[in-house]
Coordinates of C-alpha atoms in Angstrom, one line a residue:
Chain A
X10 CA 13.0 -2.3 -16.7
X11 CA 12.2 -3.4 -13.1
X12 CA 14.4 -6.1 -11.6
X13 CA 12.7 -9.5 -11.6
X14 CA 11.4 -10.6 -8.2
X15 CA 9.2 -13.5 -7.4
X16 CA 6.3 -12.1 -5.4
X17 CA 4.5 -15.4 -5.0
X18 CA 3.6 -16.8 -1.6
X19 CA 2.2 -20.1 -0.4
X20 CA -1.0 -19.6 1.5
X21 CA -2.8 -22.6 3.0
X22 CA -1.7 -24.8 0.1
X23 CA -2.5 -22.2 -2.6
X24 CA 0.2 -20.5 -4.6
X25 CA -0.7 -16.8 -4.8
X26 CA 0.9 -14.5 -7.3
X27 CA 1.5 -12.0 -4.5
X28 CA 0.5 -11.6 -0.9
X29 CA -1.9 -8.7 -1.3
X30 CA -5.7 -9.2 -1.1
X31 CA -8.6 -6.8 -1.2
X32 CA -10.7 -7.1 2.0
X33 CA -14.3 -8.2 2.2
X34 CA -16.8 -5.4 2.0
X35 CA -14.3 -2.9 0.5
X36 CA -14.0 -4.3 -3.1
X37 CA -17.6 -5.1 -4.1
X38 CA -18.0 -8.1 -6.4
X39 CA -14.9 -7.1 -8.4
X40 CA -16.5 -5.3 -11.4
X41 CA -16.7 -2.1 -9.4
X42 CA -12.9 -2.0 -9.0
X43 CA -12.1 -2.9 -12.6
X44 CA -12.1 0.7 -13.8
X45 CA -9.3 1.5 -11.4
X46 CA -7.0 -1.5 -11.1
X47 CA -6.1 -4.7 -12.8
X48 CA -8.0 -7.2 -10.7
X49 CA -5.9 -10.0 -12.1
X50 CA -2.9 -8.4 -10.4
X51 CA -4.2 -9.0 -6.9
X52 CA -2.9 -11.9 -4.9
X53 CA -6.4 -12.6 -3.6
X54 CA -9.8 -11.1 -3.7
X55 CA -12.4 -11.5 -1.0
X56 CA -16.1 -10.8 -1.9
X57 CA -18.4 -8.9 0.3
X58 CA -20.3 -11.1 2.7
X59 CA -22.8 -13.4 1.0
X60 CA -25.8 -14.6 3.0
X61 CA -28.3 -17.3 2.1
X62 CA -31.1 -14.7 1.5
X63 CA -30.6 -11.2 0.1
X64 CA -30.1 -8.5 2.8
X65 CA -31.2 -4.9 2.3
X66 CA -28.8 -3.7 5.0
X67 CA -29.2 -1.0 7.6
X68 CA -30.9 2.5 7.2
X69 CA -28.6 5.5 6.6
X70 CA -26.4 7.1 7.8
X71 CA -24.3 4.0 7.5
X72 CA -20.9 5.6 7.8
X73 CA -19.2 8.4 9.6
X74 CA -15.6 9.5 9.3
X75 CA -13.5 9.7 12.5
X76 CA -10.0 11.0 13.2
X77 CA -7.9 8.6 11.1
X78 CA -10.6 6.1 10.4
X79 CA -14.3 5.6 9.8
X80 CA -17.2 3.7 11.3
X81 CA -19.5 1.6 9.1
X82 CA -22.7 -0.1 9.8
X83 CA -23.8 -1.4 6.4
X84 CA -25.5 -4.4 7.9
X85 CA -24.2 -7.1 5.4
X86 CA -26.2 -5.7 2.5
X87 CA -25.8 -8.2 -0.3
X88 CA -27.6 -9.8 -3.2
X89 CA -28.0 -13.2 -1.5
X90 CA -26.7 -16.6 -2.6
X91 CA -28.8 -17.2 -5.7
X92 CA -28.2 -13.8 -7.3
X93 CA -24.6 -14.1 -6.4
X94 CA -24.3 -17.3 -8.3
X95 CA -26.3 -16.1 -11.3
X96 CA -24.9 -12.5 -11.6
X97 CA -21.6 -12.2 -9.8
X98 CA -20.0 -15.5 -10.1
X99 CA -19.6 -15.3 -13.9
X100 CA -17.6 -12.0 -13.5
X101 CA -15.5 -13.5 -10.7
X102 CA -14.8 -16.7 -12.8
X103 CA -12.9 -14.6 -15.2
X104 CA -10.5 -13.3 -12.6
X105 CA -7.0 -14.8 -12.4
X106 CA -6.6 -13.9 -8.7
X107 CA -7.5 -16.3 -6.0
X108 CA -11.1 -15.5 -5.1
X109 CA -12.5 -16.1 -1.6
X110 CA -16.2 -15.8 -0.8
X111 CA -16.9 -14.2 2.5
X112 CA -19.8 -16.0 4.1
X113 CA -22.2 -14.6 6.8
X114 CA -25.4 -15.8 8.4
X115 CA -27.5 -15.9 11.5
X116 CA -27.4 -19.6 12.1
X117 CA -24.8 -22.3 11.5
X118 CA -27.2 -23.9 9.0
X119 CA -27.2 -20.7 6.9
X120 CA -23.4 -20.6 6.7
X121 CA -23.3 -24.3 5.8
X122 CA -26.0 -23.9 3.1
X123 CA -24.1 -21.1 1.4
X124 CA -20.8 -22.9 1.5
X125 CA -22.3 -26.2 0.3
X126 CA -23.8 -24.5 -2.7
X127 CA -20.4 -22.9 -3.7
X128 CA -18.0 -25.7 -2.7
X129 CA -17.9 -27.2 -6.2
X130 CA -17.4 -23.9 -8.0
X131 CA -14.1 -23.9 -9.8
X132 CA -13.9 -20.1 -9.8
X133 CA -13.6 -20.0 -6.0
X134 CA -10.3 -20.8 -4.1
X135 CA -12.0 -20.8 -0.7
X136 CA -14.1 -19.1 1.8
X137 CA -13.7 -16.5 4.5
X138 CA -16.0 -17.1 7.5
X139 CA -17.4 -13.9 8.8
X140 CA -18.1 -14.5 12.5
X141 CA -17.1 -11.0 13.5
X142 CA -19.4 -8.6 11.9
X143 CA -20.4 -6.0 14.6
X144 CA -23.4 -4.6 12.6
X145 CA -26.1 -7.2 12.6
X146 CA -28.5 -8.1 15.4
X147 CA -28.2 -11.8 15.2
X148 CA -25.2 -14.0 14.3
X149 CA -22.1 -12.1 13.2
X150 CA -20.0 -11.2 16.1
X151 CA -21.9 -13.3 18.6
X152 CA -20.5 -16.4 17.0
X153 CA -17.0 -14.9 16.9
X154 CA -16.6 -14.0 20.6
X155 CA -17.4 -17.4 22.1
X156 CA -14.6 -19.9 21.6
X157 CA -17.0 -22.9 21.8
X158 CA -19.2 -21.4 19.0
X159 CA -16.2 -20.5 16.9
X160 CA -15.0 -24.1 17.0
X161 CA -18.5 -25.5 16.3
X162 CA -19.2 -23.2 13.3
X163 CA -15.7 -23.7 11.9
X164 CA -16.0 -27.5 12.1
X165 CA -19.5 -27.4 10.4
X166 CA -18.4 -25.2 7.6
X167 CA -15.1 -27.0 7.1
X168 CA -17.0 -30.2 6.5
X169 CA -19.1 -28.4 3.9
X170 CA -16.3 -26.7 2.0
X171 CA -14.7 -29.8 0.5
X172 CA -11.3 -29.1 -0.9
X173 CA -11.6 -25.4 -0.6
X174 CA -9.5 -23.3 1.7
X175 CA -11.3 -22.0 4.8
X176 CA -10.2 -18.7 6.4
X177 CA -11.8 -17.7 9.7
X178 CA -12.0 -14.0 10.3
X179 CA -11.4 -13.1 13.9
X180 CA -13.1 -10.4 16.0
X181 CA -10.5 -8.1 17.7
X182 CA -12.5 -7.1 20.8
X183 CA -12.2 -10.2 22.9
X184 CA -10.4 -10.8 26.1
X185 CA -7.7 -13.0 24.5
X186 CA -7.7 -13.3 20.7
X187 CA -5.5 -16.4 21.0
X188 CA -8.3 -18.3 22.6
X189 CA -10.7 -17.8 19.6
X190 CA -7.8 -18.3 17.2
X191 CA -7.1 -21.7 18.8
X192 CA -10.8 -22.6 18.7
X193 CA -10.9 -21.8 14.9
X194 CA -7.8 -23.9 14.4
X195 CA -9.3 -26.8 16.4
X196 CA -12.4 -26.6 14.3
X197 CA -10.3 -27.1 11.1
X198 CA -9.6 -23.5 9.8
X199 CA -6.9 -23.5 7.1
X200 CA -6.0 -19.9 7.7
X201 CA -7.0 -17.0 10.0
X202 CA -7.7 -13.4 9.0
X203 CA -7.4 -10.6 11.5
X204 CA -8.7 -8.2 12.4
X205 CA -12.3 -7.3 11.7
X206 CA -13.5 -3.9 12.9
X207 CA -14.0 -2.7 16.5
X208 CA -17.5 -1.8 17.6
X209 CA -17.5 2.0 18.1
X210 CA -19.8 5.0 18.3
X211 CA -19.8 8.7 17.3
X212 CA -22.3 11.1 18.9
X213 CA -23.7 14.3 17.4
X214 CA -23.4 16.7 20.3
X215 CA -26.0 19.1 18.8
X216 CA -28.7 16.5 18.7
X217 CA -27.2 14.1 21.4
X218 CA -28.0 11.3 19.0
X219 CA -25.6 8.6 17.6
X220 CA -24.6 9.7 14.1
X221 CA -25.2 6.2 12.7
X222 CA -28.8 4.9 12.3
X223 CA -27.5 1.6 13.7
X224 CA -26.2 3.5 16.8
X225 CA -22.8 1.8 16.5
X226 CA -20.5 0.8 13.7
X227 CA -17.2 -0.9 13.0
X228 CA -14.1 1.2 13.3
X229 CA -11.6 0.7 10.5
X230 CA -8.8 2.6 8.9
X231 CA -5.4 3.8 10.0
X232 CA -6.6 4.3 13.5
X233 CA -6.7 0.6 14.2
X234 CA -3.5 -0.4 12.5
X235 CA -1.1 -0.6 15.5
X236 CA -3.7 -2.7 17.4
X237 CA -4.0 -5.0 14.4
X238 CA -0.2 -5.4 14.1
X239 CA -0.1 -6.3 17.8
X240 CA -2.9 -8.9 17.5
X241 CA -1.4 -10.5 14.4
X242 CA 1.9 -10.8 16.2
X243 CA 0.2 -12.2 19.3
X244 CA -1.8 -14.9 17.3
X245 CA 1.3 -15.7 15.3
X246 CA 3.5 -16.3 18.4
X247 CA 0.9 -18.0 20.5
X248 CA -1.1 -20.1 17.9
X249 CA -0.3 -19.8 14.2
X250 CA 3.4 -20.5 14.1
X251 CA 3.2 -23.7 16.0
X252 CA 0.0 -24.9 14.2
X253 CA 1.4 -24.0 10.8
X254 CA -1.6 -21.9 10.0
X255 CA -1.1 -18.8 7.8
X256 CA -2.4 -15.4 8.8
X257 CA -4.0 -12.8 6.6
X258 CA -3.3 -9.5 8.3
X259 CA -5.5 -6.5 7.8
X260 CA -6.5 -3.3 9.6
X261 CA -5.6 0.1 8.4
X262 CA -3.1 -0.8 5.7
X263 CA -2.7 1.8 3.1
X264 CA 1.0 1.5 2.0
X265 CA 3.6 -1.1 1.4
X266 CA 5.3 0.0 4.6
X267 CA 2.1 -0.8 6.5
X268 CA 2.0 -4.2 4.8
X269 CA 5.6 -5.0 5.6
X270 CA 4.8 -4.4 9.3
X271 CA 2.1 -7.0 9.2
X272 CA 4.4 -9.5 7.4
X273 CA 7.1 -9.0 10.0
X274 CA 4.5 -9.4 12.7
X275 CA 3.6 -12.8 11.4
X276 CA 1.2 -12.4 8.5
X277 CA 1.7 -14.5 5.3
X278 CA -0.5 -12.2 3.3
X279 CA -2.3 -8.9 3.9
X280 CA -5.5 -7.3 2.8
X281 CA -6.4 -3.7 1.9
X282 CA -9.7 -2.5 3.2
X283 CA -10.8 1.1 3.9
X284 CA -7.8 2.4 1.9
X285 CA -9.4 1.2 -1.3
X286 CA -12.3 3.6 -0.7
X287 CA -9.8 6.5 -0.9
X288 CA -7.4 5.0 -3.5
X289 CA -9.2 2.3 -5.5
X290 CA -5.8 1.1 -6.8
X291 CA -4.2 1.0 -3.3
X292 CA -3.8 -2.8 -3.5
X293 CA -1.7 -2.8 -6.6
X294 CA 0.3 0.1 -5.3
X295 CA 1.1 -1.9 -2.3
X296 CA 2.2 -4.8 -4.5
X297 CA 4.6 -2.5 -6.3
X298 CA 5.9 -1.1 -3.0
X299 CA 6.5 -4.5 -1.5
X300 CA 8.6 -5.5 -4.5
X301 CA 10.7 -2.4 -4.1
X302 CA 11.2 -3.0 -0.3
X303 CA 12.3 -6.6 -1.0
X304 CA 14.8 -5.6 -3.6
X305 CA 16.1 -2.8 -1.4
X306 CA 16.5 -5.1 1.6
X307 CA 17.9 -7.9 -0.6
X308 CA 15.2 -10.3 0.6
X309 CA 15.2 -13.4 -1.5
X310 CA 11.6 -14.5 -0.9
X311 CA 8.6 -12.8 0.7
X312 CA 8.1 -15.6 3.3
X313 CA 11.4 -14.7 4.8
X314 CA 9.6 -11.7 6.2
X315 CA 6.8 -13.5 7.8
X316 CA 7.2 -13.5 11.6
X317 CA 10.7 -12.1 11.3
X318 CA 10.3 -9.7 14.2
X319 CA 13.4 -9.1 16.2
X320 CA 13.4 -8.6 20.0
X321 CA 13.6 -5.0 21.1
X322 CA 17.1 -3.6 21.3
Chain B
X26 CA -20.8 21.2 -23.6
X27 CA -18.8 19.8 -26.5
X28 CA -19.0 16.1 -26.4
X29 CA -16.8 15.4 -29.5
X30 CA -13.8 14.4 -27.5
X31 CA -15.6 12.9 -24.6
X32 CA -14.8 9.5 -23.1
X33 CA -17.4 7.8 -20.9
X34 CA -14.8 6.1 -18.6
X35 CA -14.5 7.0 -15.0
X36 CA -11.1 7.0 -13.4
X37 CA -8.5 8.7 -11.1
X38 CA -7.5 12.0 -12.6
X39 CA -5.5 15.1 -11.8
X40 CA -6.5 18.7 -12.5
X41 CA -4.6 21.9 -12.2
X42 CA -6.0 24.7 -10.1
X43 CA -6.6 27.8 -12.1
X44 CA -8.2 29.8 -9.3
X45 CA -9.7 29.3 -5.9
X46 CA -11.4 32.3 -4.4
X47 CA -14.1 33.2 -1.9
X48 CA -16.9 34.1 -4.3
X49 CA -19.6 35.1 -1.9
X50 CA -20.4 35.4 1.8
X51 CA -20.9 31.6 2.2
X52 CA -19.0 29.9 -0.6
X53 CA -15.8 29.5 -2.6
X54 CA -15.3 28.8 -6.2
X55 CA -12.5 26.4 -7.4
X56 CA -11.7 26.4 -11.1
X57 CA -9.8 23.4 -12.4
X58 CA -8.2 22.6 -15.7
X59 CA -7.9 19.1 -17.1
X60 CA -5.6 18.0 -19.8
X61 CA -5.2 14.9 -21.9
X62 CA -7.2 11.9 -20.8
X63 CA -8.7 13.8 -17.9
X64 CA -9.9 16.5 -20.3
X65 CA -11.6 13.8 -22.4
X66 CA -13.2 12.2 -19.3
X67 CA -14.7 15.4 -18.0
X68 CA -15.7 16.6 -21.4
X69 CA -18.3 13.8 -21.1
X70 CA -19.5 15.1 -17.7
X71 CA -23.3 15.1 -17.5
X72 CA -24.9 17.7 -15.2
X73 CA -25.7 16.0 -11.9
X74 CA -22.8 13.6 -12.1
X75 CA -20.1 14.1 -9.4
X76 CA -16.5 13.7 -8.5
X77 CA -14.7 12.4 -5.4
X78 CA -12.1 15.0 -4.3
X79 CA -9.1 13.9 -2.3
X80 CA -8.4 16.5 0.3
X81 CA -6.2 14.3 2.6
X82 CA -2.9 15.9 1.7
X83 CA -4.1 19.5 1.7
X84 CA -2.8 21.9 4.4
X85 CA -4.9 23.4 7.2
X86 CA -5.2 27.2 7.0
X87 CA -3.5 29.2 9.7
X88 CA -5.5 29.5 12.9
X89 CA -6.5 33.1 12.4
X90 CA -8.4 32.3 9.2
X91 CA -10.4 29.4 10.6
X92 CA -14.0 30.3 11.4
X93 CA -14.6 30.0 15.2
X94 CA -17.3 27.4 14.8
X95 CA -14.9 25.1 13.1
X96 CA -11.9 25.5 15.4
X97 CA -12.7 22.3 17.3
X98 CA -12.9 20.1 14.2
X99 CA -10.4 21.9 12.0
X100 CA -7.4 19.7 13.0
X101 CA -9.2 16.5 12.6
X102 CA -7.5 14.2 10.0
X103 CA -9.4 13.8 6.8
X104 CA -9.3 10.2 5.4
X105 CA -12.1 9.9 2.9
X106 CA -12.6 11.8 -0.3
X107 CA -15.5 14.3 -0.5
X108 CA -18.2 14.3 -3.3
X109 CA -18.9 17.4 -5.3
X110 CA -20.8 18.2 -8.4
X111 CA -19.6 20.8 -10.9
X112 CA -21.5 24.0 -11.6
X113 CA -19.9 24.5 -15.0
X114 CA -17.9 22.4 -17.4
X115 CA -16.4 23.8 -20.6
X116 CA -14.6 21.5 -23.0
X117 CA -12.6 22.6 -26.0
X118 CA -10.2 20.6 -28.2
X119 CA -7.5 19.8 -25.7
X120 CA -8.6 21.0 -22.3
X121 CA -11.7 20.9 -20.1
X122 CA -12.3 23.5 -17.3
X123 CA -14.7 22.9 -14.5
X124 CA -16.0 25.0 -11.7
X125 CA -16.7 23.6 -8.2
X126 CA -18.6 25.7 -5.7
X127 CA -18.2 24.7 -2.1
X128 CA -19.0 26.2 1.3
X129 CA -16.8 25.6 4.4
X130 CA -18.6 23.2 6.7
X131 CA -15.8 21.0 8.2
X132 CA -12.2 20.0 8.1
X133 CA -12.2 18.9 4.5
X134 CA -13.8 22.0 2.9
X135 CA -11.6 24.1 5.2
X136 CA -8.5 22.5 3.7
X137 CA -9.8 23.1 0.2
X138 CA -9.4 26.8 0.7
X139 CA -5.6 26.5 0.8
X140 CA -5.5 25.3 -2.8
X141 CA -3.6 27.8 -4.9
X142 CA -3.2 28.5 -8.6
X143 CA -1.0 25.8 -10.1
X144 CA -1.6 23.2 -7.4
X145 CA -2.6 19.7 -8.4
X146 CA -6.1 18.4 -7.5
X147 CA -6.6 14.7 -7.3
X148 CA -10.1 13.4 -8.0
X149 CA -12.1 10.4 -9.2
X150 CA -14.8 10.9 -11.8
X151 CA -17.0 11.5 -13.5
X152 CA -19.3 9.3 -11.3
X153 CA -22.9 8.3 -11.2
X154 CA -25.8 9.2 -13.4
X155 CA -26.7 12.8 -14.1
X156 CA -29.9 14.5 -15.2
X157 CA -31.5 13.1 -18.4
X158 CA -33.7 14.9 -20.9
X159 CA -36.4 12.6 -22.1
X160 CA -37.8 13.0 -25.6
X161 CA -40.7 15.5 -26.1
X162 CA -40.1 17.9 -23.2
X163 CA -41.0 21.5 -23.9
X164 CA -40.7 22.9 -20.4
X165 CA -38.0 22.4 -17.8
X166 CA -38.6 23.6 -14.2
X167 CA -35.4 23.8 -12.2
X168 CA -35.8 23.8 -8.4
X169 CA -32.8 24.7 -6.2
X170 CA -32.3 24.6 -2.5
X171 CA -29.2 26.3 -1.2
X172 CA -26.0 24.5 -2.0
X173 CA -28.1 22.3 -4.4
X174 CA -27.4 25.1 -6.9
X175 CA -24.2 23.9 -8.7
X176 CA -25.6 20.9 -10.5
X177 CA -28.7 22.8 -11.5
X178 CA -26.7 25.7 -12.8
X179 CA -24.7 23.1 -14.8
X180 CA -27.9 21.6 -16.1
X181 CA -29.3 25.1 -17.0
X182 CA -26.3 25.8 -19.2
X183 CA -26.4 22.4 -20.8
X184 CA -30.2 22.9 -21.6
X185 CA -29.5 26.3 -23.0
X186 CA -26.9 24.9 -25.4
X187 CA -28.3 21.5 -26.3
X188 CA -32.0 22.1 -26.0
X189 CA -32.6 25.7 -26.8
X190 CA -36.2 24.8 -27.8
X191 CA -37.0 23.8 -24.2
X192 CA -38.4 26.7 -22.1
X193 CA -36.5 26.7 -18.9
X194 CA -37.3 28.5 -15.6
X195 CA -35.6 28.2 -12.2
X196 CA -37.0 28.4 -8.7
X197 CA -34.2 29.2 -6.2
X198 CA -34.8 28.6 -2.5
X199 CA -32.7 29.2 0.5
X200 CA -32.8 29.7 4.3
X201 CA -31.5 33.3 3.8
X202 CA -30.3 35.1 0.7
X203 CA -26.6 35.1 1.8
X204 CA -26.6 31.3 1.9
X205 CA -27.1 31.1 -1.8
X206 CA -24.0 30.4 -3.8
X207 CA -24.6 33.2 -6.3
X208 CA -21.5 34.8 -7.8
X209 CA -23.2 37.9 -8.9
X210 CA -25.7 39.4 -6.6
X211 CA -28.4 41.6 -8.2
X212 CA -29.0 45.0 -6.6
X213 CA -32.5 43.8 -5.8
X214 CA -34.4 40.5 -6.2
X215 CA -37.7 40.7 -7.9
X216 CA -40.6 39.0 -6.1
X217 CA -41.9 37.2 -9.2
X218 CA -40.4 35.5 -12.2
X219 CA -37.7 37.7 -13.8
X220 CA -34.2 37.9 -15.2
X221 CA -32.9 39.4 -12.0
X222 CA -30.5 36.6 -11.0
X223 CA -27.5 36.8 -13.3
X224 CA -26.4 33.2 -12.7
X225 CA -29.5 32.0 -14.6
X226 CA -30.3 35.2 -16.6
X227 CA -27.1 35.0 -18.5
X228 CA -28.3 31.6 -19.8
X229 CA -31.6 33.1 -20.7
X230 CA -33.3 31.4 -17.8
X231 CA -35.8 33.4 -15.8
X232 CA -35.9 32.7 -12.1
X233 CA -37.8 33.2 -8.9
X234 CA -36.2 33.4 -5.5
X235 CA -37.7 32.3 -2.2
X236 CA -36.1 32.6 1.2
X237 CA -37.3 31.3 4.6
X238 CA -36.5 34.6 6.3
X239 CA -37.8 36.9 3.5
X240 CA -34.4 38.4 2.9
X241 CA -35.0 38.1 -0.8
X242 CA -37.9 37.3 -3.1
X243 CA -40.8 35.3 -1.9
X244 CA -40.9 34.6 1.9
X245 CA -41.6 30.9 2.3
X246 CA -40.6 27.5 0.8
X247 CA -39.4 27.5 -2.8
X248 CA -42.0 24.8 -3.5
X249 CA -44.7 27.4 -3.0
X250 CA -43.3 29.2 -6.1
X251 CA -43.2 26.0 -8.0
X252 CA -46.9 25.3 -7.2
X253 CA -47.9 28.8 -8.0
X254 CA -46.2 28.6 -11.4
X255 CA -48.0 25.3 -12.2
X256 CA -51.3 26.9 -11.1
X257 CA -50.6 29.9 -13.4
X258 CA -49.6 27.8 -16.3
X259 CA -52.4 25.1 -16.4
X260 CA -52.4 24.8 -20.2
X261 CA -49.0 23.0 -20.6
X262 CA -49.5 19.4 -21.4
X263 CA -48.0 17.6 -18.4
X264 CA -46.2 15.1 -20.5
X265 CA -44.2 17.9 -22.0
X266 CA -43.0 19.3 -18.6
X267 CA -40.2 18.0 -16.5
X268 CA -39.0 19.1 -13.0
X269 CA -35.3 18.9 -12.0
X270 CA -34.4 19.4 -8.3
X271 CA -31.4 19.5 -6.1
X272 CA -31.4 20.6 -2.5
X273 CA -32.1 19.3 1.0
X274 CA -34.0 16.1 1.2
X275 CA -37.1 17.7 2.8
X276 CA -37.3 20.1 -0.2
X277 CA -36.9 17.2 -2.7
X278 CA -39.6 15.3 -1.0
X279 CA -42.0 18.3 -1.3
X280 CA -41.0 18.9 -5.0
X281 CA -41.6 15.2 -5.7
X282 CA -45.0 15.3 -4.0
X283 CA -46.1 18.2 -6.2
X284 CA -44.8 16.6 -9.4
X285 CA -46.1 13.2 -8.6
X286 CA -49.6 14.6 -7.7
X287 CA -49.7 16.3 -11.1
X288 CA -48.1 13.3 -12.9
X289 CA -45.2 15.4 -14.1
X290 CA -41.8 13.8 -14.7
X291 CA -39.4 14.8 -12.0
X292 CA -35.7 14.0 -11.4
X293 CA -34.2 14.6 -8.0
X294 CA -30.5 14.7 -7.2
X295 CA -30.0 12.9 -3.9
X296 CA -27.2 13.2 -1.3
X297 CA -25.8 10.6 1.1
X298 CA -22.7 10.2 3.2
X299 CA -20.4 8.1 1.0
X300 CA -17.0 6.7 1.6
X301 CA -15.9 5.6 -1.9
X302 CA -18.4 6.9 -4.5
X303 CA -17.8 3.9 -6.8
X304 CA -20.0 1.2 -5.3
X305 CA -17.5 -0.5 -3.0
X306 CA -18.6 0.7 0.5
X307 CA -22.4 0.5 0.1
X308 CA -22.9 3.4 2.5
X309 CA -25.0 5.7 0.3
X310 CA -28.2 3.7 0.4
X311 CA -31.4 5.3 -1.0
X312 CA -34.6 3.5 -0.2
X313 CA -36.6 3.0 -3.4
X314 CA -40.0 1.6 -4.4
X315 CA -40.3 -1.5 -6.5
X316 CA -42.9 -1.3 -9.3
X317 CA -45.7 -3.6 -8.6
X318 CA -44.7 -4.4 -5.0
X319 CA -45.1 -3.0 -1.5
X320 CA -41.5 -3.9 -0.8
X321 CA -38.7 -1.4 -1.0
X322 CA -35.1 -1.9 -1.9
X323 CA -31.9 0.1 -1.3
X324 CA -30.2 1.5 -4.3
X325 CA -26.9 3.2 -4.2
X326 CA -26.7 7.0 -4.5
X327 CA -23.3 6.8 -6.1
X328 CA -24.0 4.2 -8.8
X329 CA -27.8 4.2 -9.3
X330 CA -28.0 8.0 -8.7
X331 CA -27.3 10.5 -7.6
X332 CA -30.2 11.5 -9.9
X333 CA -33.3 9.4 -9.4
X334 CA -36.8 9.5 -10.7
X335 CA -38.8 11.2 -8.0
X336 CA -41.5 8.5 -8.2
X337 CA -39.2 5.7 -7.0
X338 CA -37.5 7.4 -4.0
X339 CA -38.8 6.9 -0.5
X340 CA -37.8 10.1 1.1
X341 CA -36.5 10.2 4.7
X342 CA -35.2 12.8 7.0
X343 CA -31.7 11.4 7.3
X344 CA -28.5 13.3 6.5
X345 CA -30.7 16.4 6.1

């Protein structure tokens, strides 16, 4: 019998059963994962990006594997708001985990329209604002790299989301991520998630063409983890700690040890992304491993870990 | 295949390696044994379904045994699982054995060659939708292109056991004869339809071989053999005929065109780069027609396929 340990964490006013989420775009609409793990055992679940209208997504090839990572250029393929409400929401409503709907769009009005429609839905704990997708021609990352636009879109969406929690997902490839983080906080973000993928390219040297039909894609996986740990720590020290804003850390996590690094760096919770493609039950494995770590290190509560980084020896 | 003990649930499973040998000039054969729940899961494997093989923890072969062309890429880390179909599945009361044919094309398949008898293989499956046999079919025409052979071989076996009344013939195409994953090579390949290819002949399925370079059988695309057969057998009611195909997309497009023109049912097994195989990553999009509309939609190769009705697929050149 495993020793009892309270895995719960407070996240932007919500009490989560544990600090492990599945990341947007890597866990479908929940039913896809149900064959492989108990979706109720997740701390949080973030849907793939929902846009006002359905999106077909990009032509293929949409992915390519790299050394210790992968590039994707899916192009926000999704069923659109109305079908999401009709077909996916009833499945999500049965989940015990905190569900966040990731929202994307090409104009501020589109983001607001999606959030307004869903703001009263009891099944949803909050929203994650995708202003950092590198794979669409309009919107996406262009919102996320300009601090003035980050603040404006965050403020507009916050107004529309009522009592729901608003997480803003930050783009990593900016001159100073703390500037966009501050802009999101100024706009009213309840939490920040970081990092989204890095725009990247793979070239087929035989044909001299980019492998992806979209030319470029977002780099994810273990390759980006040390950068993500650094950026989480930077935003924690420079913005989040003082503002009292929790961070959801992600980028290349595939083990409990990886997750602990993010917590020490300053994250309150973590999300599993690319690793779920390889091990669909990775998130629940990380929950179990976190529990073992806390027991072994005699840590009373998980939030003791958040931002507990020591200075170099 | 015995379906008595089959379960329909997909999941993460382990198999035990029974053997893993180079079975021909261009390909290897991995035989796996499944026990318990995995045996039940794969007893329900439908030809054309697939598995996602985890190769991330397999060793790299010693430098001397790495083909020169792969030396640059051999040491690249492998993160994602790789999709494979089975060429044979045999289920008995407690265990299920399955054969996986693969050729060495990159760092993942190179690592698979280091699997030894007794090793554990980690895989997810069975995944996707396999070939279906509609009511009323009397003739099945199987069309293979190169490494598209394994699922068609699996289907041929299943037809021979479960639908012995259906007349089945195979058309086997390849760039060159040595690129065909045939375990037993005949002394000579007949030009026409014959029982000269043991892989199909042992199942009672006559076959015809076509190679681009003329190294065996008919010189030219395999679709020429299919067209010729249809010309020579004009009396079959078209609603009683079905075409099953697996191979490069260009070949599938040509097969579909022939079948669609003659209004013959045709199922094609598609291939796309995929990260997860279970509908999470949305990478493996297949452009499909919508009945009664000019618009097209993307379906997922992993969940909606990999076997599709040839009428609905908008064929492209990608990943070919």
